[in-house]
PDB file of C-alpha atoms and ligand atoms in Angstrom:
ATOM      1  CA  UNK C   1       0.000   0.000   0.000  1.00  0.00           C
ATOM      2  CA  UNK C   2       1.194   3.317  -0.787  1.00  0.00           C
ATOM      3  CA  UNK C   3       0.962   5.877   1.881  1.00  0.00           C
ATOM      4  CA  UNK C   4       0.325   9.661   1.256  1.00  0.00           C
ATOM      5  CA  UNK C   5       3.631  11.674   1.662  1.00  0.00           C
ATOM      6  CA  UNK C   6       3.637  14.780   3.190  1.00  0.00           C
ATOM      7  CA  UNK C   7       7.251  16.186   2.100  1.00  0.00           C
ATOM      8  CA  UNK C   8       8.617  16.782  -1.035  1.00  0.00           C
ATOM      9  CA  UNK C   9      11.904  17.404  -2.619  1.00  0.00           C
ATOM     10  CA  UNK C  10      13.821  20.561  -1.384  1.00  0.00           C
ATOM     11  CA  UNK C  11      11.179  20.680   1.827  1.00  0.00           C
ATOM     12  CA  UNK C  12      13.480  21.608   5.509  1.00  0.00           C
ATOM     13  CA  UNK C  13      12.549  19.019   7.556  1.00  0.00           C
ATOM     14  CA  UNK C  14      13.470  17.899  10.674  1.00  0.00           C
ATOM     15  CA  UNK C  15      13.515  13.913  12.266  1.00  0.00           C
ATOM     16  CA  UNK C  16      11.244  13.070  14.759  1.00  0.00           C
ATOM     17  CA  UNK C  17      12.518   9.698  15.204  1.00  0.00           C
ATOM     18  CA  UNK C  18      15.760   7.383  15.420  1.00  0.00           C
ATOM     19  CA  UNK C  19      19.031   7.902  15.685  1.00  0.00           C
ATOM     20  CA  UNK C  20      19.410  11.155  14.270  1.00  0.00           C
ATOM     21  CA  UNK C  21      16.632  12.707  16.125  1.00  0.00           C
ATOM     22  CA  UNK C  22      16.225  16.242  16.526  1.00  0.00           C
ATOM     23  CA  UNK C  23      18.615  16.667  13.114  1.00  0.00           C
ATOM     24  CA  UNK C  24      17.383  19.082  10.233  1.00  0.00           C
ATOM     25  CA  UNK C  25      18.076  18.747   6.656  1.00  0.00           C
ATOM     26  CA  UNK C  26      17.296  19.219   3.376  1.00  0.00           C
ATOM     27  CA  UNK C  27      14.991  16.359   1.036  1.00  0.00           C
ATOM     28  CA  UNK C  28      16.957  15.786  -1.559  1.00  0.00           C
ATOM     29  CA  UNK C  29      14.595  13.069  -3.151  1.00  0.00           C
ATOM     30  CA  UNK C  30      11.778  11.207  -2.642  1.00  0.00           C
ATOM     31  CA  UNK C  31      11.249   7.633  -2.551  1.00  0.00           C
ATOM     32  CA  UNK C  32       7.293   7.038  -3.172  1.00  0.00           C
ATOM     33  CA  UNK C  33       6.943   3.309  -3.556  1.00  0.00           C
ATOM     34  CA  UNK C  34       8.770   3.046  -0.138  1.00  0.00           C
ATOM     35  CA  UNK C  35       7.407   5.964   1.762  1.00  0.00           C
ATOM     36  CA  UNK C  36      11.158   7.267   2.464  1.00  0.00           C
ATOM     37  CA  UNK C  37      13.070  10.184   1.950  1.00  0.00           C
ATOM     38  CA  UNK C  38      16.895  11.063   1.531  1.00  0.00           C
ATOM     39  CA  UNK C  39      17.386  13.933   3.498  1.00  0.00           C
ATOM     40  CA  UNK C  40      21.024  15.704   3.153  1.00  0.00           C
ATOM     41  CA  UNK C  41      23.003  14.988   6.467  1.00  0.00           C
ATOM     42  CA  UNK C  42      20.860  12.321   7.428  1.00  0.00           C
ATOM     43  CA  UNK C  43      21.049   8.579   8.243  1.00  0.00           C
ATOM     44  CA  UNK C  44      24.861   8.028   7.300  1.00  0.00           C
ATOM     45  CA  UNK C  45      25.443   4.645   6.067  1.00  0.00           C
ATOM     46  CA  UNK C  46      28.993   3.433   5.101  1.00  0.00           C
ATOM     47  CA  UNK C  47      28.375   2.294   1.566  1.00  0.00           C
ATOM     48  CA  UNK C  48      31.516  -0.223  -0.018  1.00  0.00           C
ATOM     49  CA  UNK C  49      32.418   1.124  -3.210  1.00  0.00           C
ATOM     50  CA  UNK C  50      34.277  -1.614  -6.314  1.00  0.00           C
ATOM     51  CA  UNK C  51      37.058   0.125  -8.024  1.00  0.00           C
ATOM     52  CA  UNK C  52      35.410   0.300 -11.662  1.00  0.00           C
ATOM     53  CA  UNK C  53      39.000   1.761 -13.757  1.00  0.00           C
ATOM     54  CA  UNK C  54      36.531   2.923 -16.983  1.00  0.00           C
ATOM     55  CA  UNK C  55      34.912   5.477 -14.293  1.00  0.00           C
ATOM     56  CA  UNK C  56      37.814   6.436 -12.593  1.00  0.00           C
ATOM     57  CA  UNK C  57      36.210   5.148  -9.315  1.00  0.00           C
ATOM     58  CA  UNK C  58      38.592   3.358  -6.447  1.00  0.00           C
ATOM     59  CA  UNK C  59      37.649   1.140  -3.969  1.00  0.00           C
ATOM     60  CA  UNK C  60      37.038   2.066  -0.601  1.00  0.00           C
ATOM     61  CA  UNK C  61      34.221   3.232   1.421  1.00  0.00           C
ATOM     62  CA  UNK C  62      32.149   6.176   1.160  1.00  0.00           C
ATOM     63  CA  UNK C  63      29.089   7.430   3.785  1.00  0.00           C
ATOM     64  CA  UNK C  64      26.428   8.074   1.736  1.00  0.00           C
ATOM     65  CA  UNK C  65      22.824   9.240   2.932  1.00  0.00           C
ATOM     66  CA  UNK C  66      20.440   5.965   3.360  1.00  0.00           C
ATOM     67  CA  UNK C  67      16.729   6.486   3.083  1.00  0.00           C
ATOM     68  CA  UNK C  68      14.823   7.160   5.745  1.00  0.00           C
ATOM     69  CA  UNK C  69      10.808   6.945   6.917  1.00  0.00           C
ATOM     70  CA  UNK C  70       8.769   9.840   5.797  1.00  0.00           C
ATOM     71  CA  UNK C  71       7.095   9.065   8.993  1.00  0.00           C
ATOM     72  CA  UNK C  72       9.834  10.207  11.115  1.00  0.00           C
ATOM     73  CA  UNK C  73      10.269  13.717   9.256  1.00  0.00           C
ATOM     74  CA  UNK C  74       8.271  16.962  10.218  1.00  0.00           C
ATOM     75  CA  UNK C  75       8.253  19.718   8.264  1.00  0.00           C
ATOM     76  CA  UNK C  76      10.576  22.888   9.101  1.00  0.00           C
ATOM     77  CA  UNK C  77       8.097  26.003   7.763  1.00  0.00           C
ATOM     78  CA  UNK C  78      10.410  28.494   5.459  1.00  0.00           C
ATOM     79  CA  UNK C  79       8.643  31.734   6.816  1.00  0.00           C
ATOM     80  CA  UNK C  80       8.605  30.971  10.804  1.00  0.00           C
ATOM     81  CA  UNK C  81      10.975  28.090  11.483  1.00  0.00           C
ATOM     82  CA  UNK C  82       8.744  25.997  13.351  1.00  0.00           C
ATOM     83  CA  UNK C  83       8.229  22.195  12.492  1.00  0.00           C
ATOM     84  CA  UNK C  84       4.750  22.203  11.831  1.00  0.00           C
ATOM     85  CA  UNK C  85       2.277  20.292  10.067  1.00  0.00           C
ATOM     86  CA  UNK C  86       1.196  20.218   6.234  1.00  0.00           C
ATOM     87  CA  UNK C  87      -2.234  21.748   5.643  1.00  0.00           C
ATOM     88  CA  UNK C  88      -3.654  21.494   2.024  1.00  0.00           C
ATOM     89  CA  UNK C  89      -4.890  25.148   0.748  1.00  0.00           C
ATOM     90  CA  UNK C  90      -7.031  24.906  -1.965  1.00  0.00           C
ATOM     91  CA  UNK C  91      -6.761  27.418  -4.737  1.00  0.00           C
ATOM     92  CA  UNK C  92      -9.391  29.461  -6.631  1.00  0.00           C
ATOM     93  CA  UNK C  93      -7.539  27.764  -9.893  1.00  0.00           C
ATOM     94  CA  UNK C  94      -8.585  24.265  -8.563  1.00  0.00           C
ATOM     95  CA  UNK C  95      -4.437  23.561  -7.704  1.00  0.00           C
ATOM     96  CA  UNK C  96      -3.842  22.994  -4.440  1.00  0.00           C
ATOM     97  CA  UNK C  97      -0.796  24.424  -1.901  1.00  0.00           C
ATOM     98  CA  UNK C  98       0.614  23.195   1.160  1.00  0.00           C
ATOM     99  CA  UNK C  99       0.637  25.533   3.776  1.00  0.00           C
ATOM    100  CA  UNK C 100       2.125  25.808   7.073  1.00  0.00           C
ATOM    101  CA  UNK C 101      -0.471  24.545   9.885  1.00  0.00           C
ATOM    102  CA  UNK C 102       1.238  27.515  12.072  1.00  0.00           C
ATOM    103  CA  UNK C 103       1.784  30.516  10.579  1.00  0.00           C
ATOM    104  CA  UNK C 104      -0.430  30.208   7.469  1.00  0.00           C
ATOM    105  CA  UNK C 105       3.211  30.511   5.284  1.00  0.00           C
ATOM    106  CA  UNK C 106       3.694  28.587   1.685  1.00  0.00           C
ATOM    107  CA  UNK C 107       5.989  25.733   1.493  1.00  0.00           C
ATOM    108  CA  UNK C 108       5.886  25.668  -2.219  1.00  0.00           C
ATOM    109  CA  UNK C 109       7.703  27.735  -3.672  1.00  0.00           C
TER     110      UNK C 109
HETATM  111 ZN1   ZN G 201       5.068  28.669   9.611  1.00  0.00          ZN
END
């Protein structure tokens, strides 16, 4: 089952949950089918890398963001810094925009 997600790419958000509680970073993509997130600075896994020659790649290990739960993410709100919750405007044109449960701010744009 696919569950709704409430943060999008380029959203501040801030973990609610696990080991990097408390942390706030930036989405940098959006994993739908699993209901996660990569979130810059977030959920460090060491990830073993083959040398592949052709690429110019060596062997060795990188940390490289892992995905995480969109569960455990909150929204940070752009115009007054709180983590808030997502709160679906609906527009005269029929789109609709997320708005900061808060303050009343955008977070689209
Ligand atoms: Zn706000």
């Amino acid at each position: 089952m696919q569950s709704k997600i409430h943060v999008k790419k380029n959203d501040q958000v801030k973990v609610i949950g696990g080991k990097d509680r408390g942390k706030i970073g930036k989405v940098l993509r959006i994993i739908p089918e699993k209901g996660r997130a990569i979130v810059e600075g977030i959920n460090f896994k060491k990830k073993h890398t083959k040398a592949n020659p052709a690429k110019g790649v060596q062997a060795g290990i990188t940390q490289q963001e892992s995905p995480i739960k969109t569960s455990a993410l909150m929204i940070v709100c752009p115009e007054c810094g709180k983590q808030t919750r997502v709160k679906h405007h609906h527009l005269d044109d029929g789109s609709k925009q997320r708005v900061c449960a808060k303050c009343g701010g955008t977070l689209d744009r």
